[in-house]
Amino acid sequence: MIKLNVNGEIHEVRVKPYWTLLRVLRNELGLTGAKLGCGRGECGACTVLMDGKPILSCLTLAARAEGKKIVTIEGLAEGLKLHPLQEAFIKNGAIQCGFCTSGMILSAKALLDRNLNPTEEEVREALSGNLCRCTGYVKPVKAVLEAAEIMRKGGSR
Amino acid sequence: MNLLAKYGESARPIAGGTDLLVKKPPEVEYLIDIASLPLDYIKNDGEYLKIGSLSTFHSIETSSLFKEGAYRILAESAHDFGQATVKNMATIGGNVCSAVPSADFPPVLMVLDAKAKIVSLAGERIVSMEEFFAGVRKTVLRSDELLVEFQIPKPPPHTGAAFYKLGRTSVDIALVNAAARITLRSDGVCEDARIALGAVAPTPIRAKGAEKLLRKKEIDEALVEEASQTASEETKPISDVRSSAEYRKEMSKVLVKRVLQKSLKRAKGE
Amino acid sequence: MSEKELSVVGKPLPKIDAYEKAVGKARYTVDLNLPGMLHAKILRSPYAHARILKIDTSKAERLPGVKAVLSHKEARIILGDEAVLDDKVRYVGDKVAAVAATSEEAAEEALELIEVKYEVLPAVFDPEEAMKPEAPIIHPDVPLVKGKGNLRDPVFDYGVGDVEKGFKEADYVFENRYTTQRQAHCCLEPDVGIASWDPSGKLTYWTSVQGAFIVRGILARGLNMPENMIRVIVPPVGGGFGAKYGRLEDVLCALLAKKTGRPVKLECSREEEFVTTRVRSYSVFWTKTGVKKDGTFTARYVRAIIDMGAYAYGIYMAQRAGAWLITPYSCPNCRYEGYAVYTNTPSSGAFRGFSSVPIHFALESEINRIAEELGIDPLEFRMKNRRKTGEINPYNNVPIDAKGFDECMVKGAERIGWRRKRGRREKVEGVKRRGVGMAISVHFAPALHPDMLVPGVAEINVNADGTIHLLIGVTDIGQGINTTCAQIAAEELGVRLEDVTVSNIDTDVNPWGWLVAASSTLMQTGGAVRAAAAKVKKQLFEHAAKMLEVPPEELEAKDRRIYVKKESERGIEISDVIRQAGAPSISPYFVDAKAAYTFGAKATYTVPMYIPPWGAQFAEIEVDTETGQVKVLRLVAAHDVGKAINVSIVEGQIEGSLQNSIGYALTEELMLDKTTGQVLNPDFLDYKILHTTDMPKIDVILVETNSPAGVFGAKGVGEMGHIPTAAAIADAVYDAVGVRIKELPLTPEKILKALRER
């Protein structure tokens, strides 16, 4: 039995010791935003934030996440108010099939939370662990830079 | 430590899990979570740089202690390690203890003359990087021991170091990696040279034959060329799905040349 | 059709399904679970070619949690040349048995308890080896060419004129051999299906596919059932690229659900994806080209050897690739021979740019070579030889529309700085060399093959409150077809994009649709949407005409309003037209039934003629002459899109194609063990696709030629970006360091080898 703090809510979950955080999020908590793309930490579709850092939930044992603040894509919007990254992704056509989107947005959020003025190179490096087969990364990178600009000008969070 | 002693070979310490949870060795029944041990630190006590074995690649990449001098190659190799997510999870201890031939930190630690501090219920011991690796995925660690710290002595003045990793794409396992460290005397002659290579032998290796060529000499382009050639002859690479043995041998020479040239520049303060 | 200024089409509006994906709430098939659902796993063959002499599933069946195990004894159902479960395996990874259990772990454990006795047979892994008379025969029961081993009958042989005569007339004859590698789709969402039977005997199947009705057909034939007892539902799809158009695993999933009486989910692991998805085929192209001194073609011959792998899904490639020999350039004598060969390797099949991508590498590379040998600039060579509008295309005997061809080449060349950079062999930083290269492309569009005309279908429902609901038969796999069709409907009807909703596919509800494939979806279905919307608009105008007292021809509709063209202040809200046409009940409780049924239409649409989508790409690269590594600095992709219904979507299609095609050129290859046939790199660690930090600067140039055959002038953009890239990069390598690599991918080892041998 472990206590997980996910998106600000505390969940008590019974887990097997070898269960990953990804499995618990998806199967036990119904938070299917994080995806299983490879199960080996190579594609980034399972990316979530743990204490603000982007990590691979498919390689994190659920028990390891106890006592940490986990943020998933479902925790980004405040009610109907989207995070500037989500808005920028939608507006810029950065979402095609959308399977890599939650991982990308969270990786980007971790970057912007510590650096609101990244260069394009820095954005690319922050997203280097998120594989995408649809977009060629062009519009996602553009969206992150645009969100950064909006946030610098005071467009919140 | 009690747990490690108790479970022996069937237990493994787990930190980031980026190798262990992928590889899933069948003999491992127990995972001992060490992530919350206070081993995530980087400190400089004047004589030694001490890096806790749980320091992540991210913290090494961004540490202010590695911005200058020979220690730069620690940040540089951490930077080249892989994607951002893995860098937040993978630790220097894990990278070294995985003992995969292509691991990025071992050659860097070797040229920096790093030693590993290893503890167990029986006490502690210090092991140099050269003595640490026993084979592919094999180290001298006993099953009841834990690697807790890397100790890197302060490099002498006029020392420059460089690291180069060759991959197929920007995020990759090394096909070959190379590190070098050169210390010059005040008259420009090479006082000491170290060259280490990874992914070209069952363990990371020091190219001692090449180093010998450089010591006590004035290093010019011809000598760099000769040393690189000698270094590549000291490698024993294999062919696998990533690369052929021939290419690895050839690239050993290219990489050693590049890290020597860069180390020399840095040693001269350029 | 109206000449009003477009207000919805042409705008880069956000996709209508972007919101749910941005907040992580879109539920893909992998995210779905049903009560009582079981998990299925498949036992796959460790051998490339073997007979199953004995299979004992009893231990597996007894494992707690296991509810059903199937082998060829229950499931040897044959569709085409493949069985759902066979008593023979034909590639490493071929299906042997299937298990359904209460957990994934139990299912995996059960696989290990299945005992199989194999008789290992000799295997063959190379198509040219497989055509030798002594090669082991993989499919003795299919039509094979006598004495040619595994060469499937017929050999595809077509062209125009007489190539032998053409070679005699040539000043120079060039011959060459090119090969292209196996490429994997790498959809981020793996193949997955959930099957559930209801008490009436109806099967519902949720799956991630590009063709719901195609899958329904496969299930119907595989299960020997009527199609109306099968319902296929497609949730949002996490990538298709040609991988997902139905497989026999779908039938297997349904059989497990039937046997257990419980829903069954079959989800592929990433490793299974790499091993079993139908790859872009390994291909060999033998080329022979005759030219005059001035570069005019006298004869062009290609023999294409297409490795189909274990099953014949890739036969289309061998059949149709000759279109790309014949269509783009003028040449009086052309001959294409397409060989489709079985080998004991993973099957090949559709992959974005299907019949075009490999052969374009060969033919465009050869043109670059010939141009250089004749001392003619590759751009000039192409401008000279390209087909002109009005010329008969011998491939389908229809006059060609070459509008856009020149513009793509000229604009692309200018953007990359072709004249300035070509031939300079630019030296940069010691051992690095830079160069630029180019290639063109043309691809499929509907009506290329008159025997393959597939209509699009669309249904527009108008609600009593004026909102619109659109039903189409084709799947949105991320390419944005739902949004684009909604834009078309909104434009034609004169409403806003947000007034139109679109359903995902449910074969019980949506009209029939084809595969999302062949760059046809927008052309076919978009055309049907516009046609249906035009019918509804006519209905609306009839009513509005009475209300405004003008003939319907004098009306226009825009931004939720119908107005008199010549007096635009005179108008009426569309919702008012609908309300007025209705008969509201005296009780506010009831919906206005009359308004609800008065408006609405269904339409089918067939694209009337083949209008080719032309393209040209220019690559600027840097070669490290010591390591052999190629860095792509810049890629200019100039493509004739006809008309961009949604610029953001169109650019996204091309940009995404480039991540794929640059990988095809440089880093991607599904590698097989030469002695066992096993896939050596079934993971992202060693199957290298490009990350953000590998991408060059990308310049997309959209050329809009307003196709006479496309809805609002559009052309299909789904595949065009894939096609010329590899040849452009290979040509840039030549420009930088003077070597031509003829085998994809262009690895550092190949480049170093070529530099040494020069």
mmCIF file with all atom_site columns, N, CA, C and O in Angstrom, chain C residues 158-186:
data_model
loop_
_atom_site.group_PDB
_atom_site.id
_atom_site.type_symbol
_atom_site.label_atom_id
_atom_site.label_alt_id
_atom_site.label_comp_id
_atom_site.label_asym_id
_atom_site.label_entity_id
_atom_site.label_seq_id
_atom_site.pdbx_PDB_ins_code
_atom_site.Cartn_x
_atom_site.Cartn_y
_atom_site.Cartn_z
_atom_site.occupancy
_atom_site.B_iso_or_equiv
_atom_site.pdbx_formal_charge
_atom_site.auth_seq_id
_atom_site.auth_comp_id
_atom_site.auth_asym_id
_atom_site.auth_atom_id
_atom_site.pdbx_PDB_model_num
ATOM 1   N N  . TYR C 1 158 ? 5.696  -3.564 -68.021 1.00 0.00 ? 158 TYR C N  1
ATOM 2   C CA . TYR C 1 158 ? 4.970  -2.609 -68.855 1.00 0.00 ? 158 TYR C CA 1
ATOM 3   C C  . TYR C 1 158 ? 5.852  -1.430 -69.212 1.00 0.00 ? 158 TYR C C  1
ATOM 4   O O  . TYR C 1 158 ? 6.941  -1.263 -68.670 1.00 0.00 ? 158 TYR C O  1
ATOM 5   N N  . GLY C 1 159 ? 5.377  -0.623 -70.122 1.00 0.00 ? 159 GLY C N  1
ATOM 6   C CA . GLY C 1 159 ? 6.173  0.526  -70.546 1.00 0.00 ? 159 GLY C CA 1
ATOM 7   C C  . GLY C 1 159 ? 5.628  1.115  -71.819 1.00 0.00 ? 159 GLY C C  1
ATOM 8   O O  . GLY C 1 159 ? 4.420  1.075  -72.064 1.00 0.00 ? 159 GLY C O  1
ATOM 9   N N  . VAL C 1 160 ? 6.543  1.690  -72.573 1.00 0.00 ? 160 VAL C N  1
ATOM 10  C CA . VAL C 1 160 ? 6.142  2.319  -73.841 1.00 0.00 ? 160 VAL C CA 1
ATOM 11  C C  . VAL C 1 160 ? 7.313  2.203  -74.813 1.00 0.00 ? 160 VAL C C  1
ATOM 12  O O  . VAL C 1 160 ? 8.485  2.214  -74.392 1.00 0.00 ? 160 VAL C O  1
ATOM 13  N N  . GLY C 1 161 ? 7.021  2.055  -76.076 1.00 0.00 ? 161 GLY C N  1
ATOM 14  C CA . GLY C 1 161 ? 8.088  2.040  -77.084 1.00 0.00 ? 161 GLY C CA 1
ATOM 15  C C  . GLY C 1 161 ? 8.929  0.775  -77.032 1.00 0.00 ? 161 GLY C C  1
ATOM 16  O O  . GLY C 1 161 ? 8.452  -0.298 -76.647 1.00 0.00 ? 161 GLY C O  1
ATOM 17  N N  . ASP C 1 162 ? 10.195 0.888  -77.392 1.00 0.00 ? 162 ASP C N  1
ATOM 18  C CA . ASP C 1 162 ? 11.100 -0.256 -77.511 1.00 0.00 ? 162 ASP C CA 1
ATOM 19  C C  . ASP C 1 162 ? 12.451 0.152  -76.930 1.00 0.00 ? 162 ASP C C  1
ATOM 20  O O  . ASP C 1 162 ? 13.220 0.879  -77.558 1.00 0.00 ? 162 ASP C O  1
ATOM 21  N N  . VAL C 1 163 ? 12.750 -0.318 -75.743 1.00 0.00 ? 163 VAL C N  1
ATOM 22  C CA . VAL C 1 163 ? 13.969 0.147  -75.082 1.00 0.00 ? 163 VAL C CA 1
ATOM 23  C C  . VAL C 1 163 ? 15.240 -0.312 -75.783 1.00 0.00 ? 163 VAL C C  1
ATOM 24  O O  . VAL C 1 163 ? 16.245 0.400  -75.806 1.00 0.00 ? 163 VAL C O  1
ATOM 25  N N  . GLU C 1 164 ? 15.187 -1.482 -76.399 1.00 0.00 ? 164 GLU C N  1
ATOM 26  C CA . GLU C 1 164 ? 16.406 -1.942 -77.084 1.00 0.00 ? 164 GLU C CA 1
ATOM 27  C C  . GLU C 1 164 ? 16.759 -1.008 -78.221 1.00 0.00 ? 164 GLU C C  1
ATOM 28  O O  . GLU C 1 164 ? 17.923 -0.642 -78.440 1.00 0.00 ? 164 GLU C O  1
ATOM 29  N N  . LYS C 1 165 ? 15.736 -0.609 -78.947 1.00 0.00 ? 165 LYS C N  1
ATOM 30  C CA . LYS C 1 165 ? 15.928 0.361  -80.028 1.00 0.00 ? 165 LYS C CA 1
ATOM 31  C C  . LYS C 1 165 ? 16.462 1.664  -79.429 1.00 0.00 ? 165 LYS C C  1
ATOM 32  O O  . LYS C 1 165 ? 17.404 2.270  -79.951 1.00 0.00 ? 165 LYS C O  1
ATOM 33  N N  . GLY C 1 166 ? 15.874 2.078  -78.338 1.00 0.00 ? 166 GLY C N  1
ATOM 34  C CA . GLY C 1 166 ? 16.293 3.312  -77.681 1.00 0.00 ? 166 GLY C CA 1
ATOM 35  C C  . GLY C 1 166 ? 17.744 3.290  -77.248 1.00 0.00 ? 166 GLY C C  1
ATOM 36  O O  . GLY C 1 166 ? 18.461 4.281  -77.384 1.00 0.00 ? 166 GLY C O  1
ATOM 37  N N  . PHE C 1 167 ? 18.206 2.133  -76.750 1.00 0.00 ? 167 PHE C N  1
ATOM 38  C CA . PHE C 1 167 ? 19.607 2.059  -76.330 1.00 0.00 ? 167 PHE C CA 1
ATOM 39  C C  . PHE C 1 167 ? 20.534 2.181  -77.532 1.00 0.00 ? 167 PHE C C  1
ATOM 40  O O  . PHE C 1 167 ? 21.614 2.784  -77.456 1.00 0.00 ? 167 PHE C O  1
ATOM 41  N N  . LYS C 1 168 ? 20.094 1.604  -78.675 1.00 0.00 ? 168 LYS C N  1
ATOM 42  C CA . LYS C 1 168 ? 20.947 1.701  -79.867 1.00 0.00 ? 168 LYS C CA 1
ATOM 43  C C  . LYS C 1 168 ? 21.075 3.148  -80.320 1.00 0.00 ? 168 LYS C C  1
ATOM 44  O O  . LYS C 1 168 ? 22.103 3.555  -80.855 1.00 0.00 ? 168 LYS C O  1
ATOM 45  N N  . GLU C 1 169 ? 20.018 3.925  -80.076 1.00 0.00 ? 169 GLU C N  1
ATOM 46  C CA . GLU C 1 169 ? 20.035 5.323  -80.527 1.00 0.00 ? 169 GLU C CA 1
ATOM 47  C C  . GLU C 1 169 ? 20.796 6.239  -79.570 1.00 0.00 ? 169 GLU C C  1
ATOM 48  O O  . GLU C 1 169 ? 21.025 7.403  -79.859 1.00 0.00 ? 169 GLU C O  1
ATOM 49  N N  . ALA C 1 170 ? 21.184 5.689  -78.426 1.00 0.00 ? 170 ALA C N  1
ATOM 50  C CA . ALA C 1 170 ? 21.788 6.554  -77.410 1.00 0.00 ? 170 ALA C CA 1
ATOM 51  C C  . ALA C 1 170 ? 23.246 6.865  -77.732 1.00 0.00 ? 170 ALA C C  1
ATOM 52  O O  . ALA C 1 170 ? 23.931 6.065  -78.380 1.00 0.00 ? 170 ALA C O  1
ATOM 53  N N  . ASP C 1 171 ? 23.694 8.024  -77.262 1.00 0.00 ? 171 ASP C N  1
ATOM 54  C CA . ASP C 1 171 ? 25.131 8.320  -77.332 1.00 0.00 ? 171 ASP C CA 1
ATOM 55  C C  . ASP C 1 171 ? 25.852 7.641  -76.170 1.00 0.00 ? 171 ASP C C  1
ATOM 56  O O  . ASP C 1 171 ? 26.997 7.237  -76.279 1.00 0.00 ? 171 ASP C O  1
ATOM 57  N N  . TYR C 1 172 ? 25.175 7.597  -75.039 1.00 0.00 ? 172 TYR C N  1
ATOM 58  C CA . TYR C 1 172 ? 25.753 6.938  -73.868 1.00 0.00 ? 172 TYR C CA 1
ATOM 59  C C  . TYR C 1 172 ? 24.691 6.063  -73.221 1.00 0.00 ? 172 TYR C C  1
ATOM 60  O O  . TYR C 1 172 ? 23.521 6.412  -73.179 1.00 0.00 ? 172 TYR C O  1
ATOM 61  N N  . VAL C 1 173 ? 25.153 4.938  -72.690 1.00 0.00 ? 173 VAL C N  1
ATOM 62  C CA . VAL C 1 173 ? 24.253 4.069  -71.932 1.00 0.00 ? 173 VAL C CA 1
ATOM 63  C C  . VAL C 1 173 ? 24.840 3.894  -70.542 1.00 0.00 ? 173 VAL C C  1
ATOM 64  O O  . VAL C 1 173 ? 26.010 3.541  -70.401 1.00 0.00 ? 173 VAL C O  1
ATOM 65  N N  . PHE C 1 174 ? 24.034 4.153  -69.535 1.00 0.00 ? 174 PHE C N  1
ATOM 66  C CA . PHE C 1 174 ? 24.490 4.034  -68.154 1.00 0.00 ? 174 PHE C CA 1
ATOM 67  C C  . PHE C 1 174 ? 23.755 2.888  -67.468 1.00 0.00 ? 174 PHE C C  1
ATOM 68  O O  . PHE C 1 174 ? 22.543 2.742  -67.631 1.00 0.00 ? 174 PHE C O  1
ATOM 69  N N  . GLU C 1 175 ? 24.486 2.124  -66.682 1.00 0.00 ? 175 GLU C N  1
ATOM 70  C CA . GLU C 1 175 ? 23.852 1.054  -65.907 1.00 0.00 ? 175 GLU C CA 1
ATOM 71  C C  . GLU C 1 175 ? 24.216 1.200  -64.454 1.00 0.00 ? 175 GLU C C  1
ATOM 72  O O  . GLU C 1 175 ? 25.296 1.708  -64.102 1.00 0.00 ? 175 GLU C O  1
ATOM 73  N N  . ASN C 1 176 ? 23.320 0.744  -63.594 1.00 0.00 ? 176 ASN C N  1
ATOM 74  C CA . ASN C 1 176 ? 23.614 0.860  -62.171 1.00 0.00 ? 176 ASN C CA 1
ATOM 75  C C  . ASN C 1 176 ? 22.731 -0.079 -61.358 1.00 0.00 ? 176 ASN C C  1
ATOM 76  O O  . ASN C 1 176 ? 21.787 -0.673 -61.894 1.00 0.00 ? 176 ASN C O  1
ATOM 77  N N  . ARG C 1 177 ? 23.088 -0.200 -60.108 1.00 0.00 ? 177 ARG C N  1
ATOM 78  C CA . ARG C 1 177 ? 22.305 -1.018 -59.188 1.00 0.00 ? 177 ARG C CA 1
ATOM 79  C C  . ARG C 1 177 ? 22.158 -0.254 -57.878 1.00 0.00 ? 177 ARG C C  1
ATOM 80  O O  . ARG C 1 177 ? 23.146 0.207  -57.325 1.00 0.00 ? 177 ARG C O  1
ATOM 81  N N  . TYR C 1 178 ? 20.946 -0.110 -57.426 1.00 0.00 ? 178 TYR C N  1
ATOM 82  C CA . TYR C 1 178 ? 20.658 0.583  -56.168 1.00 0.00 ? 178 TYR C CA 1
ATOM 83  C C  . TYR C 1 178 ? 19.912 -0.350 -55.236 1.00 0.00 ? 178 TYR C C  1
ATOM 84  O O  . TYR C 1 178 ? 19.139 -1.188 -55.678 1.00 0.00 ? 178 TYR C O  1
ATOM 85  N N  . THR C 1 179 ? 20.127 -0.169 -53.922 1.00 0.00 ? 179 THR C N  1
ATOM 86  C CA . THR C 1 179 ? 19.304 -0.925 -52.970 1.00 0.00 ? 179 THR C CA 1
ATOM 87  C C  . THR C 1 179 ? 18.763 0.024  -51.903 1.00 0.00 ? 179 THR C C  1
ATOM 88  O O  . THR C 1 179 ? 19.394 1.023  -51.552 1.00 0.00 ? 179 THR C O  1
ATOM 89  N N  . THR C 1 180 ? 17.583 -0.314 -51.430 1.00 0.00 ? 180 THR C N  1
ATOM 90  C CA . THR C 1 180 ? 16.998 0.452  -50.320 1.00 0.00 ? 180 THR C CA 1
ATOM 91  C C  . THR C 1 180 ? 16.639 -0.522 -49.213 1.00 0.00 ? 180 THR C C  1
ATOM 92  O O  . THR C 1 180 ? 16.325 -1.681 -49.471 1.00 0.00 ? 180 THR C O  1
ATOM 93  N N  . GLN C 1 181 ? 16.655 -0.018 -47.975 1.00 0.00 ? 181 GLN C N  1
ATOM 94  C CA . GLN C 1 181 ? 16.574 -0.892 -46.814 1.00 0.00 ? 181 GLN C CA 1
ATOM 95  C C  . GLN C 1 181 ? 15.160 -1.020 -46.273 1.00 0.00 ? 181 GLN C C  1
ATOM 96  O O  . GLN C 1 181 ? 14.250 -0.291 -46.660 1.00 0.00 ? 181 GLN C O  1
ATOM 97  N N  . ARG C 1 182 ? 14.995 -1.946 -45.324 1.00 0.00 ? 182 ARG C N  1
ATOM 98  C CA . ARG C 1 182 ? 13.722 -2.071 -44.626 1.00 0.00 ? 182 ARG C CA 1
ATOM 99  C C  . ARG C 1 182 ? 13.586 -0.907 -43.645 1.00 0.00 ? 182 ARG C C  1
ATOM 100 O O  . ARG C 1 182 ? 14.482 -0.642 -42.857 1.00 0.00 ? 182 ARG C O  1
ATOM 101 N N  . GLN C 1 183 ? 12.429 -0.274 -43.689 1.00 0.00 ? 183 GLN C N  1
ATOM 102 C CA . GLN C 1 183 ? 12.162 0.822  -42.752 1.00 0.00 ? 183 GLN C CA 1
ATOM 103 C C  . GLN C 1 183 ? 10.922 0.481  -41.942 1.00 0.00 ? 183 GLN C C  1
ATOM 104 O O  . GLN C 1 183 ? 9.960  -0.090 -42.480 1.00 0.00 ? 183 GLN C O  1
ATOM 105 N N  . ALA C 1 184 ? 10.944 0.817  -40.658 1.00 0.00 ? 184 ALA C N  1
ATOM 106 C CA . ALA C 1 184 ? 9.808  0.535  -39.776 1.00 0.00 ? 184 ALA C CA 1
ATOM 107 C C  . ALA C 1 184 ? 9.022  1.815  -39.509 1.00 0.00 ? 184 ALA C C  1
ATOM 108 O O  . ALA C 1 184 ? 9.602  2.890  -39.428 1.00 0.00 ? 184 ALA C O  1
ATOM 109 N N  . HIS C 1 185 ? 7.716  1.690  -39.355 1.00 0.00 ? 185 HIS C N  1
ATOM 110 C CA . HIS C 1 185 ? 6.871  2.863  -39.212 1.00 0.00 ? 185 HIS C CA 1
ATOM 111 C C  . HIS C 1 185 ? 7.090  3.596  -37.898 1.00 0.00 ? 185 HIS C C  1
ATOM 112 O O  . HIS C 1 185 ? 7.051  4.815  -37.854 1.00 0.00 ? 185 HIS C O  1
ATOM 113 N N  . CYS C 1 186 ? 7.270  2.820  -36.803 1.00 0.00 ? 186 CYS C N  1
ATOM 114 C CA . CYS C 1 186 ? 7.460  3.420  -35.485 1.00 0.00 ? 186 CYS C CA 1
ATOM 115 C C  . CYS C 1 186 ? 6.286  4.309  -35.064 1.00 0.00 ? 186 CYS C C  1
ATOM 116 O O  . CYS C 1 186 ? 6.495  5.425  -34.561 1.00 0.00 ? 186 CYS C O  1
#
